Coordinates of C-alpha atoms in Angstrom, one line a residue:
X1137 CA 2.8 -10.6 -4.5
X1138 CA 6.0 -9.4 -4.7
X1139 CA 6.8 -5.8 -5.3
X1140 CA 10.2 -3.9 -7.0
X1141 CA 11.9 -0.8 -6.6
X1142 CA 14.4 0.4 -9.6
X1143 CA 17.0 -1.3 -9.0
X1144 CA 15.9 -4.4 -8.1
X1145 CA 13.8 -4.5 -11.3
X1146 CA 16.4 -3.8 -13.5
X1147 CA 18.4 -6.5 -11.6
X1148 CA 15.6 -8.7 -13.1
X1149 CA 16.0 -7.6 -16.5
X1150 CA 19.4 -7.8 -16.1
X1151 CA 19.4 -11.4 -15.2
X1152 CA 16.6 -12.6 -17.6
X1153 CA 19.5 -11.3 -20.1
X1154 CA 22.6 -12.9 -18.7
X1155 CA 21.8 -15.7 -17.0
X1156 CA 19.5 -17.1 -18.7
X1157 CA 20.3 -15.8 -22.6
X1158 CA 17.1 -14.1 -23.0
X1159 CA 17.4 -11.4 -25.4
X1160 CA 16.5 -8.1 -24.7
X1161 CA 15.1 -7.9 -28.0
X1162 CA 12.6 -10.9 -26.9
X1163 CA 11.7 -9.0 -23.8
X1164 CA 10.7 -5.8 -25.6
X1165 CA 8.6 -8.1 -28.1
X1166 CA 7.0 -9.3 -25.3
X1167 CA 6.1 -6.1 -23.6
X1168 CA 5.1 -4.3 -26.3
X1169 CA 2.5 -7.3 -27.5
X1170 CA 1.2 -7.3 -24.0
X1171 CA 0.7 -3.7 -23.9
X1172 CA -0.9 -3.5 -27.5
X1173 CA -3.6 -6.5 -25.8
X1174 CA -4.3 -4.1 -23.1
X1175 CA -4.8 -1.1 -25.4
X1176 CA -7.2 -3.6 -27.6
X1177 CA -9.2 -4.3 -24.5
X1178 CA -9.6 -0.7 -23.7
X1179 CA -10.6 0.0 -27.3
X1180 CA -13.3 -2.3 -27.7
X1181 CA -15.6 0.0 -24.8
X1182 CA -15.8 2.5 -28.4
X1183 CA -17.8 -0.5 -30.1
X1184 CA -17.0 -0.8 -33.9
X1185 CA -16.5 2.9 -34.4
X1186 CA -12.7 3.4 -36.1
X1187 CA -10.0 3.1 -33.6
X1188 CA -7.1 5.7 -33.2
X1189 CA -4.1 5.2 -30.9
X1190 CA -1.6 7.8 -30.7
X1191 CA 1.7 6.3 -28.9
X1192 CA 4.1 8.9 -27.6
X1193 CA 7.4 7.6 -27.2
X1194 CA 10.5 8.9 -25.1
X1195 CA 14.0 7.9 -26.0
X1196 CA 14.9 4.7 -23.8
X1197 CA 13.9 0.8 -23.8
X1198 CA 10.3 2.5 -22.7
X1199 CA 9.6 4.2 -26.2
X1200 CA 11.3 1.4 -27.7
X1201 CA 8.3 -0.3 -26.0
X1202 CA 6.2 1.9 -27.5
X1203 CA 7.4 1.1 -31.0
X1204 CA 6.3 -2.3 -30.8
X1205 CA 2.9 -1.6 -29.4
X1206 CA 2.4 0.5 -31.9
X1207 CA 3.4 -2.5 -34.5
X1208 CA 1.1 -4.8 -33.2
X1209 CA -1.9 -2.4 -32.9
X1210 CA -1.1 -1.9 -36.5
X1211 CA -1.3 -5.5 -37.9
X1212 CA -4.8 -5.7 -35.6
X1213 CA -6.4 -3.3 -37.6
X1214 CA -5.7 -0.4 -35.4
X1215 CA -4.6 3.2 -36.6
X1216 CA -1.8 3.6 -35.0
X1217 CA 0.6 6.8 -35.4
X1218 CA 3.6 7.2 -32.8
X1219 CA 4.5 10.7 -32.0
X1220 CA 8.0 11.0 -30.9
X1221 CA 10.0 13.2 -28.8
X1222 CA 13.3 11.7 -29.5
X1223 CA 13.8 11.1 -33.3
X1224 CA 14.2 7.6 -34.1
X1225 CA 17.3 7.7 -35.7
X1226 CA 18.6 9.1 -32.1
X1227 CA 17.3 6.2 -30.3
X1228 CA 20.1 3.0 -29.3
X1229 CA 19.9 -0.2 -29.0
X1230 CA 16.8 -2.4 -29.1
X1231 CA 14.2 0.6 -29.0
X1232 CA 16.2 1.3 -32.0
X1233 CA 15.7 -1.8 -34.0
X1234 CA 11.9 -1.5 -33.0
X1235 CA 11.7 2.1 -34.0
X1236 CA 13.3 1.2 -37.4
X1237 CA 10.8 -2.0 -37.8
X1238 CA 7.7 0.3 -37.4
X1239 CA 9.1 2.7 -39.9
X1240 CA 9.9 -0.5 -42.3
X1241 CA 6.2 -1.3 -42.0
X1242 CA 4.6 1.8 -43.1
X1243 CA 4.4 3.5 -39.7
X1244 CA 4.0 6.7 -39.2
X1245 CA 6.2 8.6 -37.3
X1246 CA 5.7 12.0 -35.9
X1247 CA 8.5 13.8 -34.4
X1248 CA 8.1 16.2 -31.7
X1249 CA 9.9 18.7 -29.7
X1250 CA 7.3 19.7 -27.2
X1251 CA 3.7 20.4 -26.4
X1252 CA 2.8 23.0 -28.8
X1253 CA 4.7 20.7 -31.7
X1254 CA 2.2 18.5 -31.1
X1255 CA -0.9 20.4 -30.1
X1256 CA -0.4 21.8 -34.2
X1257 CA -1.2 18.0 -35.1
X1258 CA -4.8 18.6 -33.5
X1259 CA -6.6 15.7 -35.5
X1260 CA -4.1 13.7 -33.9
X1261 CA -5.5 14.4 -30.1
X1262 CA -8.9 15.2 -31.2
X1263 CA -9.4 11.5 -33.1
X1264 CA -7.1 9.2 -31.2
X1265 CA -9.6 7.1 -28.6
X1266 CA -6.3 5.9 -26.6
X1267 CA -3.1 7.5 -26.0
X1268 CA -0.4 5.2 -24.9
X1269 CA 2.3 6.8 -22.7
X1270 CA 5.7 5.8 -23.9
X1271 CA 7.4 8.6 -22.3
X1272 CA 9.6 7.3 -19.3
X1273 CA 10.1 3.8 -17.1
X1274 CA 11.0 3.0 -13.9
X1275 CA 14.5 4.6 -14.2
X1276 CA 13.7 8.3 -13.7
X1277 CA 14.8 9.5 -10.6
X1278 CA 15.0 13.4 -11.7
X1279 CA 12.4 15.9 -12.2
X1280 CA 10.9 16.2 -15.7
X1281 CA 11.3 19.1 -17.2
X1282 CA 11.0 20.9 -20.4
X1283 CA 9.3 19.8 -24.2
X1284 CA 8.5 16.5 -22.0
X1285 CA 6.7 18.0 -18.8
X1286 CA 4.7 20.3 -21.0
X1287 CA 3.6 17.0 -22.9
X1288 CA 2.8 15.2 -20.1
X1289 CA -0.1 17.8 -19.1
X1290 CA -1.2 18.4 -22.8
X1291 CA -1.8 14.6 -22.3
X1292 CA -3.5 15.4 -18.9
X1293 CA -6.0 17.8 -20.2
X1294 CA -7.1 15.8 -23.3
X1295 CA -9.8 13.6 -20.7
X1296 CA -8.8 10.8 -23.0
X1297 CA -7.8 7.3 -22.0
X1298 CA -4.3 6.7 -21.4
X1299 CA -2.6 3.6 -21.2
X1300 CA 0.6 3.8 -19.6
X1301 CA 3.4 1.4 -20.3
X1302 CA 5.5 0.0 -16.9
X1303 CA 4.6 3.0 -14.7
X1304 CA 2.9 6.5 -15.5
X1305 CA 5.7 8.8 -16.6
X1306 CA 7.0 11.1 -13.9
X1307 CA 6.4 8.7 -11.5
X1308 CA 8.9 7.5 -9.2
X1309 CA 8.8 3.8 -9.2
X1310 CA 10.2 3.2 -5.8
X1311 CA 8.9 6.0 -3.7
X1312 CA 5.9 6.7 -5.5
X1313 CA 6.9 10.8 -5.7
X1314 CA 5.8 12.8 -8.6
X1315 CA 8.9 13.6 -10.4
X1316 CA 8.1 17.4 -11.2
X1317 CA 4.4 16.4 -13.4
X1318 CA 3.1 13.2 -13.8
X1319 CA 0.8 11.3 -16.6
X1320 CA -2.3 10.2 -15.1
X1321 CA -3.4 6.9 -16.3
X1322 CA -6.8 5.2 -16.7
X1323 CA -4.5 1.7 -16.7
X1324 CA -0.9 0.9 -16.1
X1325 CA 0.3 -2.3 -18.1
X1326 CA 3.2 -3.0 -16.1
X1327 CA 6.2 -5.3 -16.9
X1328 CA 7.2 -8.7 -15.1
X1329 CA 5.9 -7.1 -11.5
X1330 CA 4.7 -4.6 -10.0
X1331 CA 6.4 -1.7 -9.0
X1332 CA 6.6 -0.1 -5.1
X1333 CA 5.6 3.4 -6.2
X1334 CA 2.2 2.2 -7.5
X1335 CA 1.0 0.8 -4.3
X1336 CA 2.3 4.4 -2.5
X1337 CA 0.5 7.8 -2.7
X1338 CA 0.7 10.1 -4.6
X1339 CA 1.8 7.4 -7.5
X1340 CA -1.1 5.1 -6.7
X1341 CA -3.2 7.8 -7.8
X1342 CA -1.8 8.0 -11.2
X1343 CA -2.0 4.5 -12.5
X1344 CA -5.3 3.9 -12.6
X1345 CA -6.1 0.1 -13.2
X1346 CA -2.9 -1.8 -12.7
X1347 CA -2.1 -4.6 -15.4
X1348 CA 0.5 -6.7 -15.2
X1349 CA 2.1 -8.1 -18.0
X1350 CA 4.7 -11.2 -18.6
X1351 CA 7.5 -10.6 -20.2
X1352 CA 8.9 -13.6 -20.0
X1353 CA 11.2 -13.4 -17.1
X1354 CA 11.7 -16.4 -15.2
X1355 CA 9.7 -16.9 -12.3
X1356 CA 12.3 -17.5 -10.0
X1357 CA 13.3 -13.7 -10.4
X1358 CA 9.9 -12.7 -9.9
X1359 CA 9.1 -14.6 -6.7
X1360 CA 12.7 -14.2 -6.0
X1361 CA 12.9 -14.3 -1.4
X1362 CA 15.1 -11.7 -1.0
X1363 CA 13.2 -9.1 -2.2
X1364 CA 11.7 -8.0 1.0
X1365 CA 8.5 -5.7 -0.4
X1366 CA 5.6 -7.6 -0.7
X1367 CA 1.6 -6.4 -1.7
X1368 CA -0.7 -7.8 0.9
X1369 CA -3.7 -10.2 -0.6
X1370 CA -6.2 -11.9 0.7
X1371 CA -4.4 -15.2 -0.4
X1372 CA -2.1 -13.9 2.5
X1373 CA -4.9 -14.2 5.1
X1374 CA -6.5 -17.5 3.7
X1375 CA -2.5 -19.3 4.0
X1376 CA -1.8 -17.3 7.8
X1377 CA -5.8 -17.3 9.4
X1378 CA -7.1 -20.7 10.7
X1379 CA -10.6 -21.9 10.5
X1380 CA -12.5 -22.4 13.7
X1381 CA -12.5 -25.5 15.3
X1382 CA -16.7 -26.8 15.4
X1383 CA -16.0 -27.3 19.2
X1384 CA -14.5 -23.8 20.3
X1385 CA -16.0 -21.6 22.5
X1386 CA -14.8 -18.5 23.8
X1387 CA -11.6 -19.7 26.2
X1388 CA -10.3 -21.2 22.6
X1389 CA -9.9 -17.7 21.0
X1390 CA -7.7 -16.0 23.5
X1391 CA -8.4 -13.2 26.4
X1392 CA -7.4 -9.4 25.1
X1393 CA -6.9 -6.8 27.7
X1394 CA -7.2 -3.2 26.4
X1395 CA -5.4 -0.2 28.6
X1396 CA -6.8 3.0 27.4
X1397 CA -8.9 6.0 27.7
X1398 CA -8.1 9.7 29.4
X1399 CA -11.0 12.2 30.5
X1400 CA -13.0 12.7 27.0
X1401 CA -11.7 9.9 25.4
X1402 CA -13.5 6.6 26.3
X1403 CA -14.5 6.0 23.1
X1404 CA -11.0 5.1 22.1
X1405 CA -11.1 2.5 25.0
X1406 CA -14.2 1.6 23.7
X1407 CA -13.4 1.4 19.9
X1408 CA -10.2 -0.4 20.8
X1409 CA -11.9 -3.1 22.8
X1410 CA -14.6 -3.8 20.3
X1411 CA -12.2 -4.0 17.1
X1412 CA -10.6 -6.6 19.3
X1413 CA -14.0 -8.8 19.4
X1414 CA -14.3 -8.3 15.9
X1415 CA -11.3 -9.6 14.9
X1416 CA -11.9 -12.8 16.8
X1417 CA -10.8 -12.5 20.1
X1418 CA -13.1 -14.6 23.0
X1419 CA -12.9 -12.3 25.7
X1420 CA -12.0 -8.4 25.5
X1421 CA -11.1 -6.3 29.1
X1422 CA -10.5 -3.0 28.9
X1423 CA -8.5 -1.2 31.4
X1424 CA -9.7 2.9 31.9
X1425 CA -8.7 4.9 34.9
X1426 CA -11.0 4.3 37.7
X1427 CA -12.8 7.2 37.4
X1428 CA -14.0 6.9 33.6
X1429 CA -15.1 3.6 34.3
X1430 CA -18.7 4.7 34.7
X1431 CA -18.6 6.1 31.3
X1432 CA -17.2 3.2 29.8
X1433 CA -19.9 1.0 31.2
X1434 CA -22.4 3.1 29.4
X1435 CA -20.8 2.4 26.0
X1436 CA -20.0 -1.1 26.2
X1437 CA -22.4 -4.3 26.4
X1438 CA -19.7 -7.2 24.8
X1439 CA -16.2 -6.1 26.3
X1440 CA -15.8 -6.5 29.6
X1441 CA -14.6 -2.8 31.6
X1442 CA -11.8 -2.6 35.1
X1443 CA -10.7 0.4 36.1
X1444 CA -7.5 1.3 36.9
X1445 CA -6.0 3.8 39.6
X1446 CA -5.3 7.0 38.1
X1447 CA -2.5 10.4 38.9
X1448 CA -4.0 13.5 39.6
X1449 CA -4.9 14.1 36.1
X1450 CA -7.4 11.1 35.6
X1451 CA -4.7 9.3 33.6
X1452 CA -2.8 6.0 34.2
X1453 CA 0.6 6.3 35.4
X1454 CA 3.2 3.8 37.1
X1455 CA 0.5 4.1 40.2
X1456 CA -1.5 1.8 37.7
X1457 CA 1.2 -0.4 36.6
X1458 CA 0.7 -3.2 39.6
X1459 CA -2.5 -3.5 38.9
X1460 CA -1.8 -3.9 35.4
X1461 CA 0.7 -6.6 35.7
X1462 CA -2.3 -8.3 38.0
X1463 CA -5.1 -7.4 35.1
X1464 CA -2.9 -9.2 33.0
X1465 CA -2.7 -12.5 34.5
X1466 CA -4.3 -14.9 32.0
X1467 CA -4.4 -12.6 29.6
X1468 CA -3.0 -13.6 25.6
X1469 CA -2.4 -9.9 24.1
X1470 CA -2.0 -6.3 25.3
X1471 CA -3.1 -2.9 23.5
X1472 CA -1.7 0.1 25.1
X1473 CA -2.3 3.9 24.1
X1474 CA -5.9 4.0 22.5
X1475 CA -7.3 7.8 24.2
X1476 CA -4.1 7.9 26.2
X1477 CA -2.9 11.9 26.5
X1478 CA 1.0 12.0 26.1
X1479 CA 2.6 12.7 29.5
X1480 CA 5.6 11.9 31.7
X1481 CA 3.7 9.5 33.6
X1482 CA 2.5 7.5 30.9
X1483 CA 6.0 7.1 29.4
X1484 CA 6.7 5.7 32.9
X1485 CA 3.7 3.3 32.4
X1486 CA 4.8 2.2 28.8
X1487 CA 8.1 1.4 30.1
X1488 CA 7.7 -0.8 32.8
X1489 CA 5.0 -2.0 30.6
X1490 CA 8.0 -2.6 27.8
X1491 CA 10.5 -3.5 30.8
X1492 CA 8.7 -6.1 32.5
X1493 CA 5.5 -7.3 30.7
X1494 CA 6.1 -10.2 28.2
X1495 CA 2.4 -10.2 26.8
X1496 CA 2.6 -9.7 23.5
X1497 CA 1.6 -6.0 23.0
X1498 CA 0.6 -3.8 20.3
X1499 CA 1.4 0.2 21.5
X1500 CA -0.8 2.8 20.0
X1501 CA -1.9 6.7 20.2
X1502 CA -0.4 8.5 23.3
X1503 CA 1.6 5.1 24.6
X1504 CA 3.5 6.0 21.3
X1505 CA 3.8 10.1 21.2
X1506 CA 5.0 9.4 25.2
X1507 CA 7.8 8.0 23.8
X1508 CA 9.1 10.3 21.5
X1509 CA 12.8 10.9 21.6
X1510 CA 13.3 7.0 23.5
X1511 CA 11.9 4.9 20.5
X1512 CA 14.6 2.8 21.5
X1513 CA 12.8 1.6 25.0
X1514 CA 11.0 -0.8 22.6
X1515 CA 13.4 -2.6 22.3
X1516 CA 14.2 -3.4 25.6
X1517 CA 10.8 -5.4 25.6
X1518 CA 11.3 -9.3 25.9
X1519 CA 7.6 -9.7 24.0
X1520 CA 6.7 -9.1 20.6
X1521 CA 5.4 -5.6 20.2
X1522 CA 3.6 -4.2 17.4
X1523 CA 3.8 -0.5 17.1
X1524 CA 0.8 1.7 15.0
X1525 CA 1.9 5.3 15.0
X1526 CA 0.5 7.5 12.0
X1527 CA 2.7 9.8 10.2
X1528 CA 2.7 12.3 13.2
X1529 CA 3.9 10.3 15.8
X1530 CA 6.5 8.6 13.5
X1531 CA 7.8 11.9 12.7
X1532 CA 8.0 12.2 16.8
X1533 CA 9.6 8.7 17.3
X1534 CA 12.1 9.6 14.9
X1535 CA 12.7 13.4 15.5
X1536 CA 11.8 14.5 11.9
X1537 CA 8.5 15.9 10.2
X1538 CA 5.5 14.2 8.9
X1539 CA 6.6 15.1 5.6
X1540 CA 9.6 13.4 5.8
X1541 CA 8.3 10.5 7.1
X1542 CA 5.3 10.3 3.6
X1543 CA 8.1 11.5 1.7
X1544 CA 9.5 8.3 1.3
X1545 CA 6.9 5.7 3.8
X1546 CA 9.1 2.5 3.1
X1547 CA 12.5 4.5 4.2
X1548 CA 10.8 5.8 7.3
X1549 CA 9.2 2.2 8.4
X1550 CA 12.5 0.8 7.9
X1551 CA 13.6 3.2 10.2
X1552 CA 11.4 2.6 12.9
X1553 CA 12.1 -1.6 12.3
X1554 CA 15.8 -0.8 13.3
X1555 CA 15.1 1.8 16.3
X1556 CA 12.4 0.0 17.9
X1557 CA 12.8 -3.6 16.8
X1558 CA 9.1 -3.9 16.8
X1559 CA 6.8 -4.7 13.8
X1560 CA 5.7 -1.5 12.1
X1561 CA 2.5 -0.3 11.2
X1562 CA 3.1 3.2 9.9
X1563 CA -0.8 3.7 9.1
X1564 CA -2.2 6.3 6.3
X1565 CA -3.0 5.5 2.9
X1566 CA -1.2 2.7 1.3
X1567 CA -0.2 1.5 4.8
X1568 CA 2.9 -0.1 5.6
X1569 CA 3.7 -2.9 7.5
X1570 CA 7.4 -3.7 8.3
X1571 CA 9.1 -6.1 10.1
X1572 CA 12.7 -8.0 10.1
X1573 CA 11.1 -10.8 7.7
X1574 CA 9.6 -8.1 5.2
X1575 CA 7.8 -5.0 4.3
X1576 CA 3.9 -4.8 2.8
X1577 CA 2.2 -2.5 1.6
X1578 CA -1.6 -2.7 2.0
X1579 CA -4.0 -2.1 -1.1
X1580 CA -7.3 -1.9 0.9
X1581 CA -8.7 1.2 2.3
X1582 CA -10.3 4.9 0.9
X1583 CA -10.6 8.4 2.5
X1584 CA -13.3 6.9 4.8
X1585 CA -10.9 5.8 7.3
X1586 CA -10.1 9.9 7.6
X1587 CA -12.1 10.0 10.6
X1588 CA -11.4 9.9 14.6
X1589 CA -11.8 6.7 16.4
X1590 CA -10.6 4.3 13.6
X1591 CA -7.0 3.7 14.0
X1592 CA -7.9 2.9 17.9
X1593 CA -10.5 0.3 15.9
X1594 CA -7.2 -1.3 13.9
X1595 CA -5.4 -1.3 17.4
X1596 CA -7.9 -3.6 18.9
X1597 CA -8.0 -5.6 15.8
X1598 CA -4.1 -6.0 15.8
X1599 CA -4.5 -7.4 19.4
X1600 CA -7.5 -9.6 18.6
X1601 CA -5.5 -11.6 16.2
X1602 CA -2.7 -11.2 19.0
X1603 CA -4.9 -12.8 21.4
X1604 CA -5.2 -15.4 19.1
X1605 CA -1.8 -16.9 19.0
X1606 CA -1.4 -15.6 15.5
X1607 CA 2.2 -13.8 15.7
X1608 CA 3.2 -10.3 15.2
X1609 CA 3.4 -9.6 11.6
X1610 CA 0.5 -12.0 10.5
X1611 CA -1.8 -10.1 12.9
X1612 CA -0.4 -6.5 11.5
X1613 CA -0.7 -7.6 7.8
X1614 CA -3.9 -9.3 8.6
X1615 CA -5.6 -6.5 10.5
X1616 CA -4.4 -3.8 8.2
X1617 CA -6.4 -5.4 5.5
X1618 CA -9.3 -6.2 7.0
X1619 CA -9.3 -3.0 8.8
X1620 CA -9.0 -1.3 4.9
X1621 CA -11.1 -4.1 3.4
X1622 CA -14.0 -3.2 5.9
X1623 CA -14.0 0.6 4.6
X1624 CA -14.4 -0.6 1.4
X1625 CA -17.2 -2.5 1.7
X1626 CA -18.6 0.6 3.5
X1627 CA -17.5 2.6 0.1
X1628 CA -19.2 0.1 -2.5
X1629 CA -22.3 0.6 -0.5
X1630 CA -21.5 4.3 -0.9
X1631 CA -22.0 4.9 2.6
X1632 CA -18.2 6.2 2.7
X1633 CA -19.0 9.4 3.8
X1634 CA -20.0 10.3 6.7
X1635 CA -18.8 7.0 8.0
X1636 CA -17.9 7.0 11.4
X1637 CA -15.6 4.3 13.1
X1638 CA -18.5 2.6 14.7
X1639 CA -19.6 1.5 11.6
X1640 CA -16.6 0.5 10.4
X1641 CA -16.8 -2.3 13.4
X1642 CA -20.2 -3.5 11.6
X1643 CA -18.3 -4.1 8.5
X1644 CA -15.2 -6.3 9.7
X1645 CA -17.4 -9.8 10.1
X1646 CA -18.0 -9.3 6.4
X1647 CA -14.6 -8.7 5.9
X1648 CA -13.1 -11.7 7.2
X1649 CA -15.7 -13.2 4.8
X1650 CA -14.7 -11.7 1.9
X1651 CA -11.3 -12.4 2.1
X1652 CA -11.2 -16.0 3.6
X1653 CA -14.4 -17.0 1.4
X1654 CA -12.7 -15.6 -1.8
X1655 CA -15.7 -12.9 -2.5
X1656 CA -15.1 -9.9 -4.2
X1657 CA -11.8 -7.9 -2.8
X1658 CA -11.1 -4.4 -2.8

């Protein structure tokens, strides 16, 4: 499903306008009947008790919006009063044809200046059962400030239903930001398409149930190929994922070797090498230095364990690299990193690895952080490489702060496409997946995951699908939802917390049958 930033969603309206002679005035209609049907679906949870809308309106296209929800909740039988913060003789264009039409029709019109304006009309607040924010669309790029902010959390504190219209006011539809304060909505009816900033945090946490409603935009400029952001579905997996052949065995589904581990971190070797077997791979080695090889043996029953030879701190180094390259005869896919402790020698390792391996490869953990000021050695590599660093080692590869980096995610993945050339899983909530054929942004996935030992889980599962022949972004998009998709199922069983990332390995079988069998998705 494809998703839009500001401009290129104007670009759509734009186009639905010119080139094809729809009338702005048509598009309106259409969004503010779609909107009233959500707000008539929301009503009918307060049975047949009286229903009370109060629309608050702003003064662009998006309160014109309002306007015509509020016309159509009207001639359902709805009480309907819009309170507005720009008069509606001050209001241009279409939004002020609408505004005029409600008035025309017996609306009632409240005008207000700020907060307290409209805290005085307390039977307003007290009896509405919905308020519909008509406030702001997805052009506000500047910090809300003033009358409007101070309405936005008198709507906040009411612990009523809101209704949104396009995207939750003070939200930045591209990056997802709060603009200064922010509506929080129990659903966002949004127009045409979905909007970037809903799928990234904090926005996704203000818009509630998303909704999206037709306009009447051609499809062509909805599924429109050059828009590169795309929200990752299951009906992604079931196209990319093949079924299994009745006659397979394990030689059919690829051979996965895992380097990992440092002294007190074999479970990441572990975790790594198991995710791998969940997500399909046949056979699963993993690599440790020779001396935590013992340990390892302990843990793991399916996944085969080698050891490597180690530097004097119990780490691998370029003495373990010829024995790598040998490990790795045979072998479909490569993880690298999981448990590795960031050093000089490893960054030796990693690059020969990038220099002179073409496995396909997915780097991870301490493989990544070793790297930090020469991102660019990725790109030396002659295999496909899939990179998974979290917003701290991104921040490292690209000498700038984690907050930069979640300050705006899509920027900051972008970045690391260019540097590294590599596909890009920059992990955290609302992951992101980038490569040079797009960007997604993954839906699945809750706080559970905020716990050691499952991104080295989504490492192995990257190189599972790897080791099956599947290419570089299908196996990022793929694992990254199944990865999520797996902590959800955890969640619904409300055995989120407290979840550790063993059990999250328990989970991904039902996973792959939830979203390749068409059960219920996250």
């Amino acid at each position: 499903m494809k998703l839009f930033d500001a401009r290129s969603i104007r670009s759509v309206d734009r186009s639905a306008v010119l080139k094809y002679g729809i009338k702005g005035l048509v598009l309106m209609e259409n969004a503010g009947r779609g909107v009233a049907e959500v707000v008539l679906r929301e009503l009918a949870a307060f049975g047949p008790a009286r229903k009370r809308v109060l629309i608050i309106t702003g003064k662009g296209n998006n309160g014109g919006d309002g306007f015509v929800t509020a016309r159509h909740l009207k001639n359902s039988g709805v009480d309907a009063t819009v309170a507005a913060l720009a008069a509606p003789d001050a209001l241009k264009g279409d939004a002020r044809i609408n505004a005029a039409a409600w008035s025309k029709m017996g609306g009632t019109v409240v005008t207000v200046k700020n907060a307290a304006d409209l805290k005085r009309r307390s039977s307003l607040l007290a009896h509405s059962s919905v308020v519909v924010d008509a406030l702001f669309g997805t052009g506000l790029s500047t910090p809300v400030v003033g009358g409007y902010a101070g309405v936005i959390d008198l709507v906040n504190s009411l612990g009523k239903k809101v209704v949104s219209i396009d995207i939750p006011s003070g939200i930045d539809s591209t990056t997802g930001a709060v603009l200064g304060t922010a509506v929080r909505a129990s659903v966002t009816a949004t127009m045409a398409a979905p909007k970037l900033g809903m799928y990234l945090y904090p926005g996704r946490d203000f818009c509630g149930r998303i909704e999206v409603v037709g306009i009447g935009c051609p499809r062509a400029l909805i599924d429109d190929p050059s828009i590169r952001w795309d929200l990752t579905t299951a009906g992604y997996l079931r196209k990319v994922l093949r079924p299994r052949e009745a006659a397979s065995h394990k030689g059919s589904h690829g051979h996965l070797f895992v380097a990992a581990g440092s002294p007190g971190m074999t479970g990441a070797a572990y975790m790594a090498g198991m995710g791998g077997l969940r997500a399909g791979a046949g056979v699963v080695t993993v690599g440790v230095p020779e001396s935590l090889r013992p340990a390892l043996e302990k843990k793991a029953v399916e996944v085969m364990t080698t050891g490597l030879p180690e530097g004097a701190a119990k780490t691998l180094g370029p003495s373990s690299y010829a024995a790598l390259k040998k490990a790795l005869k045979g072998k479909a896919a490569l993880v690298i990193g999981p448990g590795f402790v960031p050093s000089g020698d490893v960054r030796a390792l990693v690059e020969m690895v990038l220099d002179k391996i073409k496995t396909p490869l997915v780097i991870d953990g301490g493989a990544l952080s070793s790297l930090a000021g020469r991102a660019g050695a990725i790109k030396r590599s002659k295999a496909a490489v899939v990179i998974t660093p979290h917003p701290g080692e991104a921040a490292r590869l690209l000498g700038c702060t984690a907050p930069d980096v979640q300050a705006d995610r899509i920027a900051a993945a972008e970045r690391l496409l260019k540097t590294t050339g590599a596909t890009v899983v920059l992990k955290g909530a609302g992951t992101v997946v980038a490569s040079s054929d797009g960007v997604f942004i993954n839906p699945t996935g809750n706080p559970a995951l905020s716990t050691a030992g499952t991104g080295d889980v989504l490492a192995g599962m990257i190189g599972g699908l790897l080791a099956q022949g599947y290419g570089a972004l299908d196996s990022a998009v793929s694992g990254v939802y199944l990865h999520g998709l797996a902590a959800d199922i955890i969640s619904r069983r409300g055995r989120a917390r407290g979840m550790v990332a063993t059990d999250l390995l328990g989970a991904i079988p039902e996973a792959f049958d939830t979203a390749l069998d068409g059960g219920k998705e996250a």
